[in-house]
C-alpha atoms as a printed R data frame, in Angstrom:
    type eleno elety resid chain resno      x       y       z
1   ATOM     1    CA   UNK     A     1 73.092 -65.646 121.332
2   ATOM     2    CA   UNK     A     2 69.548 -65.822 120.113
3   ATOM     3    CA   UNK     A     3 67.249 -63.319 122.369
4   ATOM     4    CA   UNK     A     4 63.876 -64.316 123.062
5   ATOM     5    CA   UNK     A     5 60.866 -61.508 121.484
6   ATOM     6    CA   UNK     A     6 60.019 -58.521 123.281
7   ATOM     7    CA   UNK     A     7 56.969 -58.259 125.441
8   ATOM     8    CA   UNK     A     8 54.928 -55.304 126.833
9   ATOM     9    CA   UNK     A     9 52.723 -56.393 130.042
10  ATOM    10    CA   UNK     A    10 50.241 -54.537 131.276
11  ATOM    11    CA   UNK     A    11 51.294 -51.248 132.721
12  ATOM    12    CA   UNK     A    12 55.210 -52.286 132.993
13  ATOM    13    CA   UNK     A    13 57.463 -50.881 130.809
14  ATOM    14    CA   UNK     A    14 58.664 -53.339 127.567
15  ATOM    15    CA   UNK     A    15 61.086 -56.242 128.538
16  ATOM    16    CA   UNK     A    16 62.993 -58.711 126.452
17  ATOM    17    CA   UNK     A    17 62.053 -61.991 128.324
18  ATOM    18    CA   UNK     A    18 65.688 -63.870 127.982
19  ATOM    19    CA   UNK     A    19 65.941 -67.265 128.759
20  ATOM    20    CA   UNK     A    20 68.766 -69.277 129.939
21  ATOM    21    CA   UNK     A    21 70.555 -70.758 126.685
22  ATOM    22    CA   UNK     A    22 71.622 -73.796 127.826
23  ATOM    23    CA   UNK     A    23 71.762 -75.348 131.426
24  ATOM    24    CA   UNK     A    24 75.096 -74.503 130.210
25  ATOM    25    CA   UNK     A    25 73.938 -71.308 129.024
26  ATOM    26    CA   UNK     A    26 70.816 -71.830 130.525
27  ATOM    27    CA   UNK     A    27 69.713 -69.180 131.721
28  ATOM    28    CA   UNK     A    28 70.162 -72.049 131.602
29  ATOM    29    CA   UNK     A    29 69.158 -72.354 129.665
30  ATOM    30    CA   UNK     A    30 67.055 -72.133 131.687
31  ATOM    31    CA   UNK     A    31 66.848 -70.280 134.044
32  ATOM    32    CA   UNK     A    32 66.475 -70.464 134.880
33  ATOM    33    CA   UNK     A    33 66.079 -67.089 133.767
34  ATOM    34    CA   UNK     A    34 67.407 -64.683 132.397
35  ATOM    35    CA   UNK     A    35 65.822 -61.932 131.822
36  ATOM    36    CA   UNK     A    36 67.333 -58.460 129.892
37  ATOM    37    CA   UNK     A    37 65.840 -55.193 129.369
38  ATOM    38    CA   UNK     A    38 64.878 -53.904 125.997
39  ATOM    39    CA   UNK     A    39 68.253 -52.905 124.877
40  ATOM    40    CA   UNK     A    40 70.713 -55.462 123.224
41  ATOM    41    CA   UNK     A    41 72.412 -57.071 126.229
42  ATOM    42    CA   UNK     A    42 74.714 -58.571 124.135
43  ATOM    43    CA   UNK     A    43 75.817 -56.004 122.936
44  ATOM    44    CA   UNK     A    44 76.567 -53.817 125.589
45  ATOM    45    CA   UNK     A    45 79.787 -53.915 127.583
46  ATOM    46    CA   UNK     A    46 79.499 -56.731 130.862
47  ATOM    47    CA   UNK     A    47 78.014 -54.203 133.925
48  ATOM    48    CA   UNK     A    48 79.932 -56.753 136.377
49  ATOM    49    CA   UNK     A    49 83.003 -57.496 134.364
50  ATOM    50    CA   UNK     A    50 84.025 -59.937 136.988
51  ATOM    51    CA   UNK     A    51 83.713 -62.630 139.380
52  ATOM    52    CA   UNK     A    52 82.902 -60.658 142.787
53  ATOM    53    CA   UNK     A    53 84.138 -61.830 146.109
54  ATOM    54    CA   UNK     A    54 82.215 -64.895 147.107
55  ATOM    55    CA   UNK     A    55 80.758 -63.649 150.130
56  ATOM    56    CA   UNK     A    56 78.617 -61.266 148.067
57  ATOM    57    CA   UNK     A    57 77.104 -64.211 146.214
58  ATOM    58    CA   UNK     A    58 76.469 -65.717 149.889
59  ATOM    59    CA   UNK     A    59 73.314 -65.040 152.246
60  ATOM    60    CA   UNK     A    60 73.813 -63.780 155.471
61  ATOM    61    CA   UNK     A    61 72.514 -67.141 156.744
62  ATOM    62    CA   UNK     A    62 71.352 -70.774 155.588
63  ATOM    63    CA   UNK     A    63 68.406 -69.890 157.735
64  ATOM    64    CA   UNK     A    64 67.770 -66.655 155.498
65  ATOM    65    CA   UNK     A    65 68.441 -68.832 152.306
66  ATOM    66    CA   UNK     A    66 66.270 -71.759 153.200
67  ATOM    67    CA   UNK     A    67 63.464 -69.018 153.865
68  ATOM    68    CA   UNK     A    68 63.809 -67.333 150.631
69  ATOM    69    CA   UNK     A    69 64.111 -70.527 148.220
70  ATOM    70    CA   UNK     A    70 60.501 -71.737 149.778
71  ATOM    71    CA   UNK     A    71 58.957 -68.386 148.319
72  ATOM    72    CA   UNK     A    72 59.286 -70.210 144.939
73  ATOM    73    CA   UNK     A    73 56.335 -71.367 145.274
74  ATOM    74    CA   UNK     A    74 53.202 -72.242 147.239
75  ATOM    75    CA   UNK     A    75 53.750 -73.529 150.716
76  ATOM    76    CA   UNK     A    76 51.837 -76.693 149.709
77  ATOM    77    CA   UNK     A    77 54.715 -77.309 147.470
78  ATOM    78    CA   UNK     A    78 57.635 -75.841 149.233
79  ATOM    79    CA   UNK     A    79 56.965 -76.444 152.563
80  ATOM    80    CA   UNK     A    80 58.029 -80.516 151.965
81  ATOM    81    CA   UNK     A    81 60.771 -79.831 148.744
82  ATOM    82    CA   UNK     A    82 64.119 -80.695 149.660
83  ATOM    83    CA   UNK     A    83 66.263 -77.226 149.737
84  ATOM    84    CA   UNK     A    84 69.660 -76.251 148.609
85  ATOM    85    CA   UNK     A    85 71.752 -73.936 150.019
86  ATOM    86    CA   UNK     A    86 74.910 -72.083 148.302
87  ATOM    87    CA   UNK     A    87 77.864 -72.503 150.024
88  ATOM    88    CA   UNK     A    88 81.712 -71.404 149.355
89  ATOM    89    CA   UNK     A    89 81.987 -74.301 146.812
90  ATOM    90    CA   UNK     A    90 78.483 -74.865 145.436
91  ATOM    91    CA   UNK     A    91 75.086 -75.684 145.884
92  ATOM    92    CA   UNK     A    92 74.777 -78.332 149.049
93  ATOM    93    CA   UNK     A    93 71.307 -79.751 150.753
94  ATOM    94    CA   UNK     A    94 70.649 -78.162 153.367
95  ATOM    95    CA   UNK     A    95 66.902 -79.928 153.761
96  ATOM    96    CA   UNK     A    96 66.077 -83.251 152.831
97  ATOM    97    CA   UNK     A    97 62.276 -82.858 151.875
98  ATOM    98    CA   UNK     A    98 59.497 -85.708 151.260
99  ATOM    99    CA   UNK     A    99 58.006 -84.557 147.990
100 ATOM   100    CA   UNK     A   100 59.700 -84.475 144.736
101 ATOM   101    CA   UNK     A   101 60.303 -80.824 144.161
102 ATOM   102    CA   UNK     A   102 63.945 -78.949 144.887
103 ATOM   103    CA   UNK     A   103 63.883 -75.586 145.803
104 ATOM   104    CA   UNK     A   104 66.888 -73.226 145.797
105 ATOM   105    CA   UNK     A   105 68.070 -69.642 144.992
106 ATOM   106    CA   UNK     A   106 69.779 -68.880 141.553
107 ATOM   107    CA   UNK     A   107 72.145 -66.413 140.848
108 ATOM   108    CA   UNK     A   108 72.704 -64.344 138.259
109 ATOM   109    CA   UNK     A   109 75.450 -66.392 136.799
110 ATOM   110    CA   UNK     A   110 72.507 -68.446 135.338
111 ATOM   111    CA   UNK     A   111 71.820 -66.149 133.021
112 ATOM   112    CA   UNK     A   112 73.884 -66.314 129.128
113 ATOM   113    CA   UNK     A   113 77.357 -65.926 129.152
114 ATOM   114    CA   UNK     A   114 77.316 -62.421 127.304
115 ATOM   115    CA   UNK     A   115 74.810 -61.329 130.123
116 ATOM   116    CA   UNK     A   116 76.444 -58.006 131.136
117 ATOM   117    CA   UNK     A   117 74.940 -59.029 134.707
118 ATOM   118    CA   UNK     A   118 76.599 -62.065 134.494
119 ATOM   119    CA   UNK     A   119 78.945 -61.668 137.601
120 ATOM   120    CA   UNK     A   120 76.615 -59.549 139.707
121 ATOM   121    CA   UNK     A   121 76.266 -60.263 143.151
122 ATOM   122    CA   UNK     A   122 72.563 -58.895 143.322
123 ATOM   123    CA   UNK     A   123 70.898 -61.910 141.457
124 ATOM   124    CA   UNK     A   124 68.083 -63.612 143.570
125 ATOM   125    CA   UNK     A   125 66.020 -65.855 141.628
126 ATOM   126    CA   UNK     A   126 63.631 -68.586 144.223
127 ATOM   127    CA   UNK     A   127 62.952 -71.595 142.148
128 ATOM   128    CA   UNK     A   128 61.322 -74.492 142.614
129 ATOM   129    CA   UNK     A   129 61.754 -77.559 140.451
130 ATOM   130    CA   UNK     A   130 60.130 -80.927 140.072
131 ATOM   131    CA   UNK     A   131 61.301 -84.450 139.911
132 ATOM   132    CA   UNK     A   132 61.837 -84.623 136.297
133 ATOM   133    CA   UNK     A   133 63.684 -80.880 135.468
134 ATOM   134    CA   UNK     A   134 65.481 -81.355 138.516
135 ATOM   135    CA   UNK     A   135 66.920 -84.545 137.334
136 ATOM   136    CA   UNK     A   136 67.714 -83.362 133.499
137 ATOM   137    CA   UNK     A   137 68.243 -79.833 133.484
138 ATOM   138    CA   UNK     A   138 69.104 -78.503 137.448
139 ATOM   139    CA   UNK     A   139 72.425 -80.504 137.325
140 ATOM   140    CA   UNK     A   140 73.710 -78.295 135.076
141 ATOM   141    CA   UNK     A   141 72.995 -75.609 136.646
142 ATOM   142    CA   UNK     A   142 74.852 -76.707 139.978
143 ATOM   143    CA   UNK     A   143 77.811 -77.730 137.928
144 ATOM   144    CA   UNK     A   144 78.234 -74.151 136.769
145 ATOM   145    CA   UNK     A   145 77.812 -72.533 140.095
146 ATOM   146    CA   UNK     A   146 80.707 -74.676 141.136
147 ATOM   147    CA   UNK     A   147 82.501 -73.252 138.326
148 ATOM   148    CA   UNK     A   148 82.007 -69.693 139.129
149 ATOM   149    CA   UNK     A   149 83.057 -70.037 142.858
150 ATOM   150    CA   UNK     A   150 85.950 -71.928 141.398
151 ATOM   151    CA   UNK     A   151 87.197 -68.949 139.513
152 ATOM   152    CA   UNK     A   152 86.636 -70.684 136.083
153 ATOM   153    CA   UNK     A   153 86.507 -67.908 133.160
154 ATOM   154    CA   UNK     A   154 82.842 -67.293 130.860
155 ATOM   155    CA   UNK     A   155 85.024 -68.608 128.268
156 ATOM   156    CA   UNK     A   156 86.182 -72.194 129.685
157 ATOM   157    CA   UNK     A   157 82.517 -72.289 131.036
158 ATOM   158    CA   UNK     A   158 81.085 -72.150 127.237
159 ATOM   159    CA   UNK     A   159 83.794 -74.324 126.196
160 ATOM   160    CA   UNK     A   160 83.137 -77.006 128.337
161 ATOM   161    CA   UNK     A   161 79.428 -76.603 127.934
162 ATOM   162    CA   UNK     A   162 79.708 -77.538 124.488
163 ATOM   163    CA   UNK     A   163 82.130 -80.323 125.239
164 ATOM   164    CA   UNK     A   164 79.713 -81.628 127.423
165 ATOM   165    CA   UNK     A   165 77.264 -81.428 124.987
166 ATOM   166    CA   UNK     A   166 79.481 -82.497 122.081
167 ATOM   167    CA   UNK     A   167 79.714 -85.541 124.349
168 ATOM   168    CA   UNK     A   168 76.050 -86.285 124.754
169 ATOM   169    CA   UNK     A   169 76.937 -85.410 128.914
170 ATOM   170    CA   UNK     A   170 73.964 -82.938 128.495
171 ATOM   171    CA   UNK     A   171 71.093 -83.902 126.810
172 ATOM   172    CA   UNK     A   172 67.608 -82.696 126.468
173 ATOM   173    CA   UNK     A   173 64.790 -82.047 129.662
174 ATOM   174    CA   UNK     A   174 62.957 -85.125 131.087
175 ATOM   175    CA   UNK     A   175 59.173 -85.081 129.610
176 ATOM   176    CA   UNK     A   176 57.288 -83.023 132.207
177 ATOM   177    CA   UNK     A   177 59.870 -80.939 133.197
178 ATOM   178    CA   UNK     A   178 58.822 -77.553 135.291
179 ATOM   179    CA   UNK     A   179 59.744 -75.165 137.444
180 ATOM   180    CA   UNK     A   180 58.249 -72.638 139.633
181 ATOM   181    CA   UNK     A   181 59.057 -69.002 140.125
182 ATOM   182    CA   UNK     A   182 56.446 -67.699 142.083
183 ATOM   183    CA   UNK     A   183 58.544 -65.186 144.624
184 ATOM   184    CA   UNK     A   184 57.367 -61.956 145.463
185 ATOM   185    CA   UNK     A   185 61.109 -61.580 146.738
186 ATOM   186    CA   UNK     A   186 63.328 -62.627 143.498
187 ATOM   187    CA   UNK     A   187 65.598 -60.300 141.956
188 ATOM   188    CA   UNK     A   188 65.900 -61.223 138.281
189 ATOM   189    CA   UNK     A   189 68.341 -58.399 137.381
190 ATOM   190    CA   UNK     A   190 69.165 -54.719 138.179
191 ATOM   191    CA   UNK     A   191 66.887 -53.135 135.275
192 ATOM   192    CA   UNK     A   192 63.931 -55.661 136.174
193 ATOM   193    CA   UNK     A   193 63.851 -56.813 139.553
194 ATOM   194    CA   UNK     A   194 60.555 -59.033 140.648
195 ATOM   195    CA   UNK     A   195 59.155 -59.253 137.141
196 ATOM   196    CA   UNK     A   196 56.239 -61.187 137.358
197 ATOM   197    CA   UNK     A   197 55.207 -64.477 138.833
198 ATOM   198    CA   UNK     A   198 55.543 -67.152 136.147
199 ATOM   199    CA   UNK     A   199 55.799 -70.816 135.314
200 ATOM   200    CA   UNK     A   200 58.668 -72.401 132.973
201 ATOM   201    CA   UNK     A   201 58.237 -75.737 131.181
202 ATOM   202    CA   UNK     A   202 61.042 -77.414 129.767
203 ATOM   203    CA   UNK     A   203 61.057 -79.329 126.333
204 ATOM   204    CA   UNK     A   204 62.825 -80.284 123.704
205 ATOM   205    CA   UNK     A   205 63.835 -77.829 121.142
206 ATOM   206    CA   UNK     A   206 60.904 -77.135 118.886
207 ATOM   207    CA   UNK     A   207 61.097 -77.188 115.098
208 ATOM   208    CA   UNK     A   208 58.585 -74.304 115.245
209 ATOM   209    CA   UNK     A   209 59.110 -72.290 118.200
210 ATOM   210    CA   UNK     A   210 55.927 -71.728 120.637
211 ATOM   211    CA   UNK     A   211 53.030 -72.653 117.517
212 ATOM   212    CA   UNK     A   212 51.733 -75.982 119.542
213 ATOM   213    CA   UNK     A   213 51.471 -73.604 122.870
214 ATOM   214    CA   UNK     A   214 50.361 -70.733 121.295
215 ATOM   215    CA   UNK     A   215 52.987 -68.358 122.728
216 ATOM   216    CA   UNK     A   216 54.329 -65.063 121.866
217 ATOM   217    CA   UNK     A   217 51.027 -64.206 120.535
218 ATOM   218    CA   UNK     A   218 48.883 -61.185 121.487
219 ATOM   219    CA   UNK     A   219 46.957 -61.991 124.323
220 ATOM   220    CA   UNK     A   220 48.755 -64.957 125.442
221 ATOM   221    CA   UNK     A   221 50.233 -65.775 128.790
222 ATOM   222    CA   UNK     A   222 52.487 -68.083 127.422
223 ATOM   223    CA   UNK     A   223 56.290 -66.560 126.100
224 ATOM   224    CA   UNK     A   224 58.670 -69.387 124.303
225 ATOM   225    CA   UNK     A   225 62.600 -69.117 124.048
226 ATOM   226    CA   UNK     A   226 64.853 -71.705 122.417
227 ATOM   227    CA   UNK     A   227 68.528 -72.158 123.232
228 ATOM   228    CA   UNK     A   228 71.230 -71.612 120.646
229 ATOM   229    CA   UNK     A   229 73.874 -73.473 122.783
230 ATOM   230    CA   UNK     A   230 71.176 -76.626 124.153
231 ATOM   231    CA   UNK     A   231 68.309 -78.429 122.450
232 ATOM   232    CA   UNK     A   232 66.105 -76.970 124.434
233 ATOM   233    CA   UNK     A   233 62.459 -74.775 124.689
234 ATOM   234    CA   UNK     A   234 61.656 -72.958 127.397
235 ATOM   235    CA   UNK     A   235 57.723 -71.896 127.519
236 ATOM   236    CA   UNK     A   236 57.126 -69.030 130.578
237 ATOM   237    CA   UNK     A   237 53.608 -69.158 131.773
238 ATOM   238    CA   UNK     A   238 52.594 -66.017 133.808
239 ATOM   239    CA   UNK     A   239 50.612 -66.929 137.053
240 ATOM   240    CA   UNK     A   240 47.942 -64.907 138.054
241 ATOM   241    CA   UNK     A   241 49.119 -64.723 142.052
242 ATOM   242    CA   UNK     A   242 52.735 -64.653 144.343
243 ATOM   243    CA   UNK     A   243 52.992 -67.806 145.843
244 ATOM   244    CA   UNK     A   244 52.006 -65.561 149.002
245 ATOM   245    CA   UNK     A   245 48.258 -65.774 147.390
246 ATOM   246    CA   UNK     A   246 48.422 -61.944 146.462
247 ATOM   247    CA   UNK     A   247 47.600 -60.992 142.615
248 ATOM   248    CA   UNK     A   248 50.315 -60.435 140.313
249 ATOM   249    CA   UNK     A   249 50.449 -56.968 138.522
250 ATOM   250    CA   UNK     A   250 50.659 -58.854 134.922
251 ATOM   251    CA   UNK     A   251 47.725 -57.976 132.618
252 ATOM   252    CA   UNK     A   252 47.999 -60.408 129.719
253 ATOM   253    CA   UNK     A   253 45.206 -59.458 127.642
254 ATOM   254    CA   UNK     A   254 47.267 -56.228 127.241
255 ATOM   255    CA   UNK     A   255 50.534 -58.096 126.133
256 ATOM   256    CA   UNK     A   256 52.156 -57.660 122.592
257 ATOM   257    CA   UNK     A   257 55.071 -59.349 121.725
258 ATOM   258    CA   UNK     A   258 57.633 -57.872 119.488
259 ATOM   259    CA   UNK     A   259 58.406 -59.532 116.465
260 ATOM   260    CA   UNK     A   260 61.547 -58.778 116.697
261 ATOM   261    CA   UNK     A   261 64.220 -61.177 117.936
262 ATOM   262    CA   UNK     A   262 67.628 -59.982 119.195
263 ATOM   263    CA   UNK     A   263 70.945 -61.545 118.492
């Protein structure tokens, strides 16, 4: 699977940023997120080679879960999103909100299928999304968590991804489709942790990757990944606080992307 460029920020060591690949393969595309560290993911043998139990996927409350998906982003946001919860069989509501975001915790299944972290229990990822990514891209998302608690194999997972999308059953983000990831408190994967506070937009897949938004160049905040498995672009935007108000450690003017691209 195509791996998005590798970035140096600020005083951090150098991380591949990794999006999802399709909602299917999002990390996702998505995410959702995934994120790798320098080395070839791909390529190296899967760190969790299986499904764990599904109580380690689980928080140790709905209370503790609710709490943690509203550090996606700022209260003024979060604080009225309607929030899921993960449960023994999926993703359920757990509060019915009165703006148009959905908040939630991803795992680290959301990440690409060859993700040697696929099937770790440690992923955390606080996300909020709004009306429109929520509607085109999240249900994917909670379709595959079902799958994983289900005991479904990475390998029916891909193939019915790309049924699905052979289908037209998946089809590409609603215009203005976003998401926040603004938590202090997410855990992106065991090499990377918190990362840094960030913004993903959702589009289709561009002809020429990140040009119109200027990403991936020196300097920039803005990162671009496009899926191999979904039409779809993810651009990450890095935020300049937490969504507690404190500053975020990222120093773009000190960013270089890599031109290298990892398959």
């Amino acid at each position: 699977m195509k791996r998005s460029p590798q970035i140096t920020l600020g005083h951090r060591s150098s991380l591949a940023l990794t999006a999802s690949k399709s909602v299917g393969v999002l990390w996702l595309l998505c995410l959702p997120l995934a994120w790798s560290s320098p080395a070839s993911a791909q390529d190296a043998p899967p760190k969790y080679p299986n499904r764990a139990p599904i109580e380690q996927y689980l928080s140790s409350s709905p209370a503790a879960e609710i709490a943690l998906a509203r550090t996606a982003a700022a209260k003024s946001v979060s604080d009225n999103a309607t929030i899921l919860v993960l449960g023994k069989d999926g993703y359920e509501t757990a509060v019915h909100g009165s703006n148009d975001f959905t908040c939630y915790v991803g795992r680290s299944w959301e990440q690409d299928f060859d993700d040697p972290e696929f099937f770790s229990p440690n992923g955390r990822t606080p996300q909020c999304w709004n009306a429109a990514a929520a509607s085109s891209v999240l249900p994917d998302i909670l379709k595959r968590a079902q799958w994983v608690l289900a005991g479904v194999s990475k390998e029916e997972m891909l193939a019915r991804t790309k049924a699905e999308l052979a289908a037209h059953e998946i089809g590409t983000p609603a215009p203005g489709s976003m998401v926040f990831m603004l938590s202090k408190d997410q855990y992106i994967n065991d090499a990377v942790a918190n990362w840094y506070p960030h913004v993903m937009f959702f589009v289709p897949a561009a002809a020429a990757e990140g040009s119109a938004w200027g990403a991936n160049l020196h300097g920039s905040p803005i990162f671009s990944t496009t899926s191999d498995v979904e039409p779809i672009t993810t651009y990450f935007v890095l935020a300049p606080k937490w969504s507690d108000g404190s500053l975020s450690p990222a120093d773009v003017s000190t960013s270089k992307p890599d031109e290298q691209h990892h398959h």
